[in-house]
mmCIF file of C-alpha atoms and ligand atoms in Angstrom:
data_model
loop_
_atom_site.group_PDB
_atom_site.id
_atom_site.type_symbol
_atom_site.label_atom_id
_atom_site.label_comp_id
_atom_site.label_asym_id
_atom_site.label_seq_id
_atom_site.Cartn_x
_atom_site.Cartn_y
_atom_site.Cartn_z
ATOM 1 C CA UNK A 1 94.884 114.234 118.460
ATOM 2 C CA UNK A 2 93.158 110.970 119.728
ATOM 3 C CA UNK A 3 93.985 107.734 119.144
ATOM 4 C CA UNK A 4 91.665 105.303 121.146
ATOM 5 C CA UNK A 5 91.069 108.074 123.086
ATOM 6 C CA UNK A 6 94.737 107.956 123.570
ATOM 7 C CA UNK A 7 96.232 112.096 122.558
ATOM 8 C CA UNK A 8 99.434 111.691 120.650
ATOM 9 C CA UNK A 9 101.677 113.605 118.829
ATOM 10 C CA UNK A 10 103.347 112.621 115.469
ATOM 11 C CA UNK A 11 106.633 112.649 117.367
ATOM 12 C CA UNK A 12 107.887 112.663 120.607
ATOM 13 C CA UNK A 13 110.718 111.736 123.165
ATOM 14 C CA UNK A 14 110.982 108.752 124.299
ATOM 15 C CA UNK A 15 111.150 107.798 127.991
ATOM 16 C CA UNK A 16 114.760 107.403 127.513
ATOM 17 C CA UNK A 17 115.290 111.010 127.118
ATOM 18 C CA UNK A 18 117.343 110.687 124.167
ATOM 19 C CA UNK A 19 115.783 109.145 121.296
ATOM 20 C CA UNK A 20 112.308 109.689 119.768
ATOM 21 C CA UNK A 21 108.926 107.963 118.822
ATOM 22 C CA UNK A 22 107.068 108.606 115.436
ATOM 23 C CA UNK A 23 104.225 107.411 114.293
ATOM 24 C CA UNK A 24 104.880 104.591 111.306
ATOM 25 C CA UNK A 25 102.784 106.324 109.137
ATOM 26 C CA UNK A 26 103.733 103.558 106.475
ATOM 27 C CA UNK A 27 101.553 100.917 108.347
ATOM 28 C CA UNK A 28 98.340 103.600 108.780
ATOM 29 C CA UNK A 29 95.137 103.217 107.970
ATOM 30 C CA UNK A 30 95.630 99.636 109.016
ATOM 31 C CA UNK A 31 97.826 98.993 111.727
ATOM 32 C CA UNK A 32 99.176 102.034 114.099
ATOM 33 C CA UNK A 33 102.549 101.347 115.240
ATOM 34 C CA UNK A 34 105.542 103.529 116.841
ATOM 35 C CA UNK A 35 108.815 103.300 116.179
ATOM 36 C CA UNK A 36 111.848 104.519 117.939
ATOM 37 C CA UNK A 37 114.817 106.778 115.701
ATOM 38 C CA UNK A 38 118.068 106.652 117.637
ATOM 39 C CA UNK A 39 120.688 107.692 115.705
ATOM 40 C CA UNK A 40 120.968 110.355 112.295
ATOM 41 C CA UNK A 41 120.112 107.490 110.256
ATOM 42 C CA UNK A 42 117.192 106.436 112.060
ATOM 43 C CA UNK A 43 115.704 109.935 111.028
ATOM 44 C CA UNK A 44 117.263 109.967 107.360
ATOM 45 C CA UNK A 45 115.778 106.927 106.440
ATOM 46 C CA UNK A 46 112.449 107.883 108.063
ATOM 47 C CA UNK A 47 112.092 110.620 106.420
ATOM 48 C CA UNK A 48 113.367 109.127 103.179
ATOM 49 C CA UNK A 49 110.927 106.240 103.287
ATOM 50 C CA UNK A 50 108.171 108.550 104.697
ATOM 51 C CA UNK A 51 107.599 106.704 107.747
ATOM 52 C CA UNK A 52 107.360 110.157 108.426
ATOM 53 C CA UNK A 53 106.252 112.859 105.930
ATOM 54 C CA UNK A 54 104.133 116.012 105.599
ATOM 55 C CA UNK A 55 106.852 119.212 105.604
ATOM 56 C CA UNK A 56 106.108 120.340 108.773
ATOM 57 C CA UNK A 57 106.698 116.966 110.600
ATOM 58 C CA UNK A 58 109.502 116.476 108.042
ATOM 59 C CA UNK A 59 110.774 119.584 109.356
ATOM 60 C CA UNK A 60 110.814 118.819 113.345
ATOM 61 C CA UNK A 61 112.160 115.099 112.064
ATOM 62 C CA UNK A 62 115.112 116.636 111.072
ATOM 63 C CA UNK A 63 115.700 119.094 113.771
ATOM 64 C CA UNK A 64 115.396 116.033 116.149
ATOM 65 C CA UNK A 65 118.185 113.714 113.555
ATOM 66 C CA UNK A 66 120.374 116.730 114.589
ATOM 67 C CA UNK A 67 120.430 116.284 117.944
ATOM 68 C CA UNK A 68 120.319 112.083 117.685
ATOM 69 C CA UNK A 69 123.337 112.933 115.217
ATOM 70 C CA UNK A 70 125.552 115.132 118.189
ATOM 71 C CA UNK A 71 125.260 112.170 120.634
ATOM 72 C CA UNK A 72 127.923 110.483 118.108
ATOM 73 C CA UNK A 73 129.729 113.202 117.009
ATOM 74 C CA UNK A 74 129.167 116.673 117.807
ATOM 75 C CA UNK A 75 131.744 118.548 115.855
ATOM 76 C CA UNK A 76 131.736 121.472 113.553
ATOM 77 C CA UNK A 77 132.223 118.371 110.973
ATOM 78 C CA UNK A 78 129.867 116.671 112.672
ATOM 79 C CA UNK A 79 127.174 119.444 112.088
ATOM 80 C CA UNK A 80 128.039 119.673 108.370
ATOM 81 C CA UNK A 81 127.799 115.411 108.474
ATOM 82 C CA UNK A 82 123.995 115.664 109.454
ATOM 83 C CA UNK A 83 122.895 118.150 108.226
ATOM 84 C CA UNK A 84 124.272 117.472 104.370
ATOM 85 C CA UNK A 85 122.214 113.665 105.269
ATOM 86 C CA UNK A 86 119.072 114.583 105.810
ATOM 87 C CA UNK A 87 118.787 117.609 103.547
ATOM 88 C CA UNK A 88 119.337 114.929 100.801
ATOM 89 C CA UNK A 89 116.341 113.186 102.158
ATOM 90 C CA UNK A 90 113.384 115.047 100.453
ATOM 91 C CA UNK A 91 114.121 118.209 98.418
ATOM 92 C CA UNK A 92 110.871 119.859 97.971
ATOM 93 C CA UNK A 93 109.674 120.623 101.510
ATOM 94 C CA UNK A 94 111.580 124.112 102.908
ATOM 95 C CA UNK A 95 110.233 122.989 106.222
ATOM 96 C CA UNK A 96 112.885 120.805 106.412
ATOM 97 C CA UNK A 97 116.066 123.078 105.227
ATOM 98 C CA UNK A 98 114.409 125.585 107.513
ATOM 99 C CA UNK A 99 114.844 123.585 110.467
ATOM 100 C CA UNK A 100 118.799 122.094 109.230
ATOM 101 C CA UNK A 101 119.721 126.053 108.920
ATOM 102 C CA UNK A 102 117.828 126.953 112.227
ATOM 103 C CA UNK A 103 119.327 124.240 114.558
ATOM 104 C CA UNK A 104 122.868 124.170 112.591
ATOM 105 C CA UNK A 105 123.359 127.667 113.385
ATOM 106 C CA UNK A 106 122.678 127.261 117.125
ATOM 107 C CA UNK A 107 124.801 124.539 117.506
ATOM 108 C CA UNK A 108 127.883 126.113 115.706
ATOM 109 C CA UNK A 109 127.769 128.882 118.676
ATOM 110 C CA UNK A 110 127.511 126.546 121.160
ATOM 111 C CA UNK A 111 130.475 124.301 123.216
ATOM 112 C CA UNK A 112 130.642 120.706 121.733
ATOM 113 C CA UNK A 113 129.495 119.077 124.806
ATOM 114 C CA UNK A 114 126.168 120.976 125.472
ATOM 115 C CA UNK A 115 125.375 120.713 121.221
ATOM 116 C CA UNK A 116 123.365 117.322 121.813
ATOM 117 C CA UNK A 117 121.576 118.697 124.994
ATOM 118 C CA UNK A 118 120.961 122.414 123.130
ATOM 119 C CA UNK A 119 119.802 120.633 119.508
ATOM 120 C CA UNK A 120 117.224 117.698 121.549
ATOM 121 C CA UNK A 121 115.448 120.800 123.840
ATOM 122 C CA UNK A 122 115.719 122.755 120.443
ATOM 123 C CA UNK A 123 113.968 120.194 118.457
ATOM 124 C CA UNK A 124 111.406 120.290 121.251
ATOM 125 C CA UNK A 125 110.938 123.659 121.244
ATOM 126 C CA UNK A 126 109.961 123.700 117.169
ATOM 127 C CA UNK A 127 108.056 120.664 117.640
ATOM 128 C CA UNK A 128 105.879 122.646 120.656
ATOM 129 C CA UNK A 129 105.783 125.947 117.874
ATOM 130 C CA UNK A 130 104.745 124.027 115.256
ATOM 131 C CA UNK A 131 101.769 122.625 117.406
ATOM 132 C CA UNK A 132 100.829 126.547 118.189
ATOM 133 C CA UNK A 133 100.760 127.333 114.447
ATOM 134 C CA UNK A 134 98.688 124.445 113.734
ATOM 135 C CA UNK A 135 96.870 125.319 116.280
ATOM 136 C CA UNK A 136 95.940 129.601 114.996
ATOM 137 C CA UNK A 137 95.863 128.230 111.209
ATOM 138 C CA UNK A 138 92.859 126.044 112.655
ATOM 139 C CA UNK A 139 91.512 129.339 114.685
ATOM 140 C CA UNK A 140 92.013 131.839 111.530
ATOM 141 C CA UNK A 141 90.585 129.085 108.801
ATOM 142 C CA UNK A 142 87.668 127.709 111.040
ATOM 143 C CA UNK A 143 86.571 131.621 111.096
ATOM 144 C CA UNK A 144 86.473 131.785 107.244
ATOM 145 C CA UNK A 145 84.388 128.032 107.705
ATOM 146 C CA UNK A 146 81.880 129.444 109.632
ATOM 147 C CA UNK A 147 81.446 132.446 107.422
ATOM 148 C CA UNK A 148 80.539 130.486 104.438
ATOM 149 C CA UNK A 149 78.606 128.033 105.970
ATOM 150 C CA UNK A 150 76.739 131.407 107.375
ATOM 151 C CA UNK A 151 76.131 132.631 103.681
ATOM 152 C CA UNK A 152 75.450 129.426 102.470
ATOM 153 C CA UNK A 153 72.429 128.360 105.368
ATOM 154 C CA UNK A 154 73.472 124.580 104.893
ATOM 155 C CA UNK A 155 76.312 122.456 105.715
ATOM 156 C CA UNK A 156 79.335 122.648 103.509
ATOM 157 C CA UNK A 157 81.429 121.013 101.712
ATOM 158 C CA UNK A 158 85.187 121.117 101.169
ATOM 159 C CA UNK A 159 87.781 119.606 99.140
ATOM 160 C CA UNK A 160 91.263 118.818 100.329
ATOM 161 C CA UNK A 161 94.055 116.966 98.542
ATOM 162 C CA UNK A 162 96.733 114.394 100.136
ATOM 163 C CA UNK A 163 97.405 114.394 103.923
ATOM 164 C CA UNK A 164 97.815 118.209 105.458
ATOM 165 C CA UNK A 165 96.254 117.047 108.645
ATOM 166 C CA UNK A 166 97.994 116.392 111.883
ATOM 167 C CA UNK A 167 99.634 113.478 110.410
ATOM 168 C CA UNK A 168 101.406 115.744 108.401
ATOM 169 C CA UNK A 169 102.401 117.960 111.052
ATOM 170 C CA UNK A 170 103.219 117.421 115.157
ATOM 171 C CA UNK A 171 99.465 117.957 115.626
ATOM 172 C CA UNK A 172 96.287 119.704 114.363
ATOM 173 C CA UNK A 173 97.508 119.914 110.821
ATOM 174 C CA UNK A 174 97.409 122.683 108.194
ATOM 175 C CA UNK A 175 94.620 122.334 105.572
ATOM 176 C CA UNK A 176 92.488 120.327 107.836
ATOM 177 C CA UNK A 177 93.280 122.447 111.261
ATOM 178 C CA UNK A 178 90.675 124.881 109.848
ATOM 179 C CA UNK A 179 87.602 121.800 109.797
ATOM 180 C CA UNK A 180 88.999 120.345 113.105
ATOM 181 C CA UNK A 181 87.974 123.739 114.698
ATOM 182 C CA UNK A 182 85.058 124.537 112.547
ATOM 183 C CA UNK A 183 83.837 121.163 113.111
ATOM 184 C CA UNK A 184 84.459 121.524 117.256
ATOM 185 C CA UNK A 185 82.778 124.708 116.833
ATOM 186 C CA UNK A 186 79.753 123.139 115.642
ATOM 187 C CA UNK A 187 79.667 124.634 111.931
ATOM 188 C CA UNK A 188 78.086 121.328 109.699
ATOM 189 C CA UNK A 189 81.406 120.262 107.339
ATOM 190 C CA UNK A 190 81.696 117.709 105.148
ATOM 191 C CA UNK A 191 84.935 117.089 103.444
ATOM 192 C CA UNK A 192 85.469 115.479 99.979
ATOM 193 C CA UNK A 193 89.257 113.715 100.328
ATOM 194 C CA UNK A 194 90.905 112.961 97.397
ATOM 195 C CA UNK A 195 92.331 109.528 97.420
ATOM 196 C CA UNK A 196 95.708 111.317 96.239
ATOM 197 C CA UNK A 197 97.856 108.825 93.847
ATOM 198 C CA UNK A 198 100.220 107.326 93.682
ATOM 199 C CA UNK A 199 100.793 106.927 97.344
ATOM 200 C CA UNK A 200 97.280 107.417 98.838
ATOM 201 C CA UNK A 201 97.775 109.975 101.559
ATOM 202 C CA UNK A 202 94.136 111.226 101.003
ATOM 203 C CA UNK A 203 92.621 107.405 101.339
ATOM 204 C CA UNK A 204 94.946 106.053 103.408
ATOM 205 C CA UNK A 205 95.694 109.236 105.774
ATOM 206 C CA UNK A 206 93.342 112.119 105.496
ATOM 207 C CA UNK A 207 90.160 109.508 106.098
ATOM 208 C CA UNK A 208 92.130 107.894 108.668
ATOM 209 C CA UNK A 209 92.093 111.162 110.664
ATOM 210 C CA UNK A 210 88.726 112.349 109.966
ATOM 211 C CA UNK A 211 87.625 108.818 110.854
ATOM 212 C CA UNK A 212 89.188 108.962 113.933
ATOM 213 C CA UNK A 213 87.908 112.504 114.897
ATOM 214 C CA UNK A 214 84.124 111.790 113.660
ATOM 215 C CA UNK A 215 84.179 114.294 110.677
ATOM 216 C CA UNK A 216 82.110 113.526 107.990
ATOM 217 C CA UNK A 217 83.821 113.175 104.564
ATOM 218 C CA UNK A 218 83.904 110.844 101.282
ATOM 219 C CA UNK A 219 86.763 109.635 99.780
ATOM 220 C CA UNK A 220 86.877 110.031 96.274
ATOM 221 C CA UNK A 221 89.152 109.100 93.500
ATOM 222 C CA UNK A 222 91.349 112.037 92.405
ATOM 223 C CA UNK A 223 89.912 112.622 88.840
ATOM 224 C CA UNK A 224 86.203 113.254 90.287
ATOM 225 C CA UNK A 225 87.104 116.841 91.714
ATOM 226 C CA UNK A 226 86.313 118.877 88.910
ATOM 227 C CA UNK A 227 83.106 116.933 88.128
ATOM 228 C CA UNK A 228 81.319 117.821 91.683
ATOM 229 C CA UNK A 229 82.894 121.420 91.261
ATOM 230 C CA UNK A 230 80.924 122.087 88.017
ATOM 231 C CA UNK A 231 77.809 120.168 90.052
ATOM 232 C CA UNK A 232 78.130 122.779 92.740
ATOM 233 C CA UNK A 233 79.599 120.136 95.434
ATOM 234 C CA UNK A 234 82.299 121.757 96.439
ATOM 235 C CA UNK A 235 81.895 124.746 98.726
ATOM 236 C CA UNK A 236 85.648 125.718 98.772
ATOM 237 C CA UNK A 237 89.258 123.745 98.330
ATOM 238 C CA UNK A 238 91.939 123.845 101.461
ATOM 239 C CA UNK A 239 95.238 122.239 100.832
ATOM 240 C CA UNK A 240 98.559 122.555 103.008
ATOM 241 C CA UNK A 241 102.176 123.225 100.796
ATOM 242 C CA UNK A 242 105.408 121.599 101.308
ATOM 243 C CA UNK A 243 106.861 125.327 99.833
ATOM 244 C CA UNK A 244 105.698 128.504 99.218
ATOM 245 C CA UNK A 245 107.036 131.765 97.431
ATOM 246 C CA UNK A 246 107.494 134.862 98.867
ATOM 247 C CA UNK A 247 104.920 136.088 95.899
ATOM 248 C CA UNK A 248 102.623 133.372 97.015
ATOM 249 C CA UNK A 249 103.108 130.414 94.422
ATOM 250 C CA UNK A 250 101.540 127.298 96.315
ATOM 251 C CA UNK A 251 103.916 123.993 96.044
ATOM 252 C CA UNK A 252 101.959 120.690 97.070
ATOM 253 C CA UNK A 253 101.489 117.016 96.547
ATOM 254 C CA UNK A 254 100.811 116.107 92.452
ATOM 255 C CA UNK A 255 97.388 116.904 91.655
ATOM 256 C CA UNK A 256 96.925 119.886 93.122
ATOM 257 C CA UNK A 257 97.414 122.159 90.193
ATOM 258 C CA UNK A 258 94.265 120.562 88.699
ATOM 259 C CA UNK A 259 92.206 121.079 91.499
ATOM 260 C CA UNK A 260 93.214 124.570 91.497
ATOM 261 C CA UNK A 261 92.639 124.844 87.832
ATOM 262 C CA UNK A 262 89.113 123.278 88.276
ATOM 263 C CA UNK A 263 88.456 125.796 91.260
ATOM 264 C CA UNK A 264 88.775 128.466 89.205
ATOM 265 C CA UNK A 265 86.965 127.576 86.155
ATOM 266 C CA UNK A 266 83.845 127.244 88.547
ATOM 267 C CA UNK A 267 84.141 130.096 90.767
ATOM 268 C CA UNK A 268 85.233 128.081 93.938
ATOM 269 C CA UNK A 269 87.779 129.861 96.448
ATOM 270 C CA UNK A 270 91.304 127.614 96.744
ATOM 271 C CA UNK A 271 93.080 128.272 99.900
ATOM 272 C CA UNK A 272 96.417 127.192 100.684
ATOM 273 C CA UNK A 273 96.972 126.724 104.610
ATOM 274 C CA UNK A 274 100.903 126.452 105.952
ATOM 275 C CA UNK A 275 102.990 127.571 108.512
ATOM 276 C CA UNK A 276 105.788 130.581 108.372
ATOM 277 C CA UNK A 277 108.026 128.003 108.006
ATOM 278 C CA UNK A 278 106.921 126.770 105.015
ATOM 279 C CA UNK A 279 107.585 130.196 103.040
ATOM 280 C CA UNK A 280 110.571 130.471 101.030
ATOM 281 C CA UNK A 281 110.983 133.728 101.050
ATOM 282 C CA UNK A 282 114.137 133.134 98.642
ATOM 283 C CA UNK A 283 111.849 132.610 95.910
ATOM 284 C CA UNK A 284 109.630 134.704 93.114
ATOM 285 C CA UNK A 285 109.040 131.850 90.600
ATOM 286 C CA UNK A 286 107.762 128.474 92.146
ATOM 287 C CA UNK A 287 106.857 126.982 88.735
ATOM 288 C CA UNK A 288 110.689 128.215 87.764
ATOM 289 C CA UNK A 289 112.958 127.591 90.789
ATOM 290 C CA UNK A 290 111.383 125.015 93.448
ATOM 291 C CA UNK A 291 112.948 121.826 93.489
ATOM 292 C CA UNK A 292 110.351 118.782 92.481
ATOM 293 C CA UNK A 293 111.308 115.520 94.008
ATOM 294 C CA UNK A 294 111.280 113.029 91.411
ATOM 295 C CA UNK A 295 110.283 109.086 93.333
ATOM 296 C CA UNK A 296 110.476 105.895 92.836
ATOM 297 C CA UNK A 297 108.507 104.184 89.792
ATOM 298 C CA UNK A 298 107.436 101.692 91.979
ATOM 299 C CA UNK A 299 104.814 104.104 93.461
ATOM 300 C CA UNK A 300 103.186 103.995 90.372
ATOM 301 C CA UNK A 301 103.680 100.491 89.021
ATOM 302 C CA UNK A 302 102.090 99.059 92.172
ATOM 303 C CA UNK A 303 99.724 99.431 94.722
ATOM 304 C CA UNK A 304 99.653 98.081 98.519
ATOM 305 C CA UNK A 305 97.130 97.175 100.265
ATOM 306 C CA UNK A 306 95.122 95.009 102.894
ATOM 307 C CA UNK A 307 93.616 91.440 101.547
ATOM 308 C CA UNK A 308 90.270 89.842 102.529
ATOM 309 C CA UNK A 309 91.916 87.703 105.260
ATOM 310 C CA UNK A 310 93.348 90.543 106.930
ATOM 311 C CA UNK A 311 96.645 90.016 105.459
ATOM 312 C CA UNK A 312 98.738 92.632 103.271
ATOM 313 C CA UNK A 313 99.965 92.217 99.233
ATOM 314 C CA UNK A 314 101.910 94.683 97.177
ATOM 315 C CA UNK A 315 100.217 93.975 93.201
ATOM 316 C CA UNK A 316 101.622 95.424 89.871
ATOM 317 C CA UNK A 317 99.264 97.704 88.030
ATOM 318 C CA UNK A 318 100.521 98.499 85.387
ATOM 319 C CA UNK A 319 101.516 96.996 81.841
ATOM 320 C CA UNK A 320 105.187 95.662 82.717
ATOM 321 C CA UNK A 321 107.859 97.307 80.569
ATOM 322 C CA UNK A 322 106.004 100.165 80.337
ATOM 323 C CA UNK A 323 108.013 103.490 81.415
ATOM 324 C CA UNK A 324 106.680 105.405 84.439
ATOM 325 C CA UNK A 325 107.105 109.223 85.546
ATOM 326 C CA UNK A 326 106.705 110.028 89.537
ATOM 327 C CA UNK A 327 106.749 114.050 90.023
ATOM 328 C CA UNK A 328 105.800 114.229 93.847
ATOM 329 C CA UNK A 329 104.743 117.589 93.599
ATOM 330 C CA UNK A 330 103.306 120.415 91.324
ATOM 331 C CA UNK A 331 103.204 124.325 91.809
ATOM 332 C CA UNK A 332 99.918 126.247 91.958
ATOM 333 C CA UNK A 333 100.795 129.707 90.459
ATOM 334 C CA UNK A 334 99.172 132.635 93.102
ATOM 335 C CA UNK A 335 97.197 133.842 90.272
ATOM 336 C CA UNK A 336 94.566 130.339 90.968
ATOM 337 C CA UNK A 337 95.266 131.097 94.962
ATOM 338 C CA UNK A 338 92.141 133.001 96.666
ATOM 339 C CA UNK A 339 94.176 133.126 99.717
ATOM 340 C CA UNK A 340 97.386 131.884 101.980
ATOM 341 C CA UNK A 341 95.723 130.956 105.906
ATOM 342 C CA UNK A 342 98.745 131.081 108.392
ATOM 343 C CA UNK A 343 99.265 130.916 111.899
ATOM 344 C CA UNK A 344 98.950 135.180 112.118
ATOM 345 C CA UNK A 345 95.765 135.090 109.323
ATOM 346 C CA UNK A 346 94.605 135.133 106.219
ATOM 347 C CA UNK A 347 96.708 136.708 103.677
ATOM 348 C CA UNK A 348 95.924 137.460 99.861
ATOM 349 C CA UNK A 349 98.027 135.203 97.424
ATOM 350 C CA UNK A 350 100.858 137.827 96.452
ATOM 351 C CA UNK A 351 104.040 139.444 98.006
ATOM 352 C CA UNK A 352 101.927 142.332 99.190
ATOM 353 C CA UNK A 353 99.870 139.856 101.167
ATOM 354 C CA UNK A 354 102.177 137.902 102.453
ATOM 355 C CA UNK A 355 104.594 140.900 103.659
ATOM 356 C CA UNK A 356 101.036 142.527 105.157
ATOM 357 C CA UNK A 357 101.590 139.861 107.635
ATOM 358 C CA UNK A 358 105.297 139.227 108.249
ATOM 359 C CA UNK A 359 106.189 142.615 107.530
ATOM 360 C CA UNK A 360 109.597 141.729 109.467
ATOM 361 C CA UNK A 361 110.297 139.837 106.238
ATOM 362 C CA UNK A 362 110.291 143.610 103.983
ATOM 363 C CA UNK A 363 113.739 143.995 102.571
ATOM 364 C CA UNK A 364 115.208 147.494 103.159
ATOM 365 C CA UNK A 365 115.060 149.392 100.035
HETATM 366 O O1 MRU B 401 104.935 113.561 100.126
HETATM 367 P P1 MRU B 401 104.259 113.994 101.397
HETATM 368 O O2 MRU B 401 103.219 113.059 101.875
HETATM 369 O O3 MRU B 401 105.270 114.393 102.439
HETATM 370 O O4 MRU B 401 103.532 115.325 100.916
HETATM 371 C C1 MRU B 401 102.705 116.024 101.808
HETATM 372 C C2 MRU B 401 101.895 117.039 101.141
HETATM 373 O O5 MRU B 401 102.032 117.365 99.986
HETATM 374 C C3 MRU B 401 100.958 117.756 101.999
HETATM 375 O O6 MRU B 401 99.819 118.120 101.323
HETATM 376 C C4 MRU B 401 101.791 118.955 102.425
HETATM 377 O O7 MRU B 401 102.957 118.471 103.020
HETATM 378 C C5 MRU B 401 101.268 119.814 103.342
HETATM 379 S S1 MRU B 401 101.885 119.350 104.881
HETATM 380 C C6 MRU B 401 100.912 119.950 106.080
#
């Protein structure tokens, strides 16, 4: 996407040829600076700190800490080495083990001095895929856009939570792919962003994109969803998922439960939009089994943000002393799910759905 009619990506070599820029998506909406990761711990502690974050970006992040991680030691140990460090980064995104099993595998079969060259043009290569399955979820969800916008006669509007745009991804995005294309193709969106506490992703991340791409939208705080659903405001909910079950159980940023909840006490279809590599097909029972990353307090107990004089001030919100509890994510159970859009369609919410298009993924009987 543009950036003062500048296209980037979310990450990208660096002239060097062996290190990468990201996006510091820590200083957005205000300030948009790059930053170079050189070495494994470059990547670890950008993924930790969520200078970069969203699972698909997550995912390519650590693919690319792989191959900074061979330049210093590309042994079988070496392998483990990284890829134990940045799976402890974030556990909730399967984006990111996806991408640690993928490249680890390649490089055990390879010769230790071709690893770094093989993991960097490997990293590439998932980076350029991921951009492609952006790029069809936008294709396949813009369709289902324009066909409600066609039923309704009048611009829509939809509701998306937290940042599943292309900040979240190497471009395009997931939930908001689907309103980049509807909105190229001329179908009249308007999206309602939630602001998505505690770290903003929606406000800070989400408007920053649609912003910058002249889609029109309203930011609103996170509680107001329901509200405009019972008012008839909402037209349909997309959100992206850091994991999915293979029977279609919708992990994604805190909040998003209630949003689904609200959806379907008003009749309002709730789509989840993510790439195949966002499916763990290893699991039945997301509410059960998926990992929830538990962060810092501190998200909660403060707030950042820019002052009058153009300055920047972290302030405590909350009553000191008090305890705090910071899930990062919830599970959606299929049942609230209307439908899964991926880069090959539109599937229904189940394991019947999702095999109908990855049928490669049927276990023998
Ligand atoms: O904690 P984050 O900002 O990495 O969480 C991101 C989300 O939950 C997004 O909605 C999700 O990753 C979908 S990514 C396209």
């Amino acid at each position: 996407m543009n950036i003062d009619g500048r296209p980037y990506r979310t990450i990208f070599p660096d002239a060097d040829g062996i290190s990468v820029q990201v996006i510091d998506q820590t200083r957005l909406p205000f300030a948009f600076e790059l930053t170079r990761l050189a070495s494994l711990d470059d990547a670890a502690v950008a993924i930790r700190t969520m200078v970069v974050r969203g699972a698909p970006l997550i995912g390519v992040t650590a693919a690319y800490g792989m191959a900074l991680a061979m330049r210093a030691d590309a042994s079988d140990g070496g392998i483990d080495h990284a890829a134990a460090t940045l799976a402890a980064t974030r556990p909730t995104a399967i984006n990111l083990r996806w991408a640690l099993d993928h490249v680890a595998a390649l490089l055990r079969a390879a010769p230790e001095r071709d690893r770094a060259s093989i993991a960097f043009a490997e990293a590439g290569r998932i980076a350029d895929e991921d951009v492609a399955s952006c790029r069809a979820i936008g294709q396949h969800g813009g369709r289902l856009l324009a066909d409600i916008h066609r039923k309704k006669g009048r611009p829509i509007n939809v509701l998306t939570h937290c940042n599943a745009g292309w900040l979240a991804t190497v471009d395009w995005g997931t939930a908001i792919a689907p309103i980049y294309a509807a909105h190229e193709a001329g179908v009249p969106v308007h999206v309602f962003v939630d602001e998505t506490r505690p770290r903003n992703q929606g406000a800070a991340l989400t408007a920053f994109e649609l912003n910058g791409h002249g889609v029109p939208h309203t930011v609103i705080a996170d509680n107001a969803g329901g509200h405009l659903m019972q008012h008839g405001g909402i037209d349909l909910c997309i959100v992206g998922s850091d994991r999915t079950t293979a029977s279609g159980d919708v992990c994604n940023k805190i909040g998003t439960y209630l949003k689904a909840l609200a959806a379907h006490d008003n009749g309002v279809p709730f789509y989840a939009a993510l790439p195949f590599s966002t499916i763990d097909w290893t699991l039945d029972d997301g509410v059960r089994d998926i990992p929830i990353e538990e962060r810092d307090g501190r998200e909660v107990t403060h707030l950042t943000g820019r002052l009058a004089d153009g300055g920047f001030a972290t302030i405590e919100v909350v009553s000191p002393g008090s305890p705090v509890a910071n899930p990062a994510f919830d599970v959606t159970p299929a049942r609230l799910v209307t439908g899964i859009i991926t880069e090959r369609g539109v599937a229904r919410a189940d394991a019947e759905g999702l095999l109908g298009l990855y049928p490669e993924r049927r276990r023998a009987a």
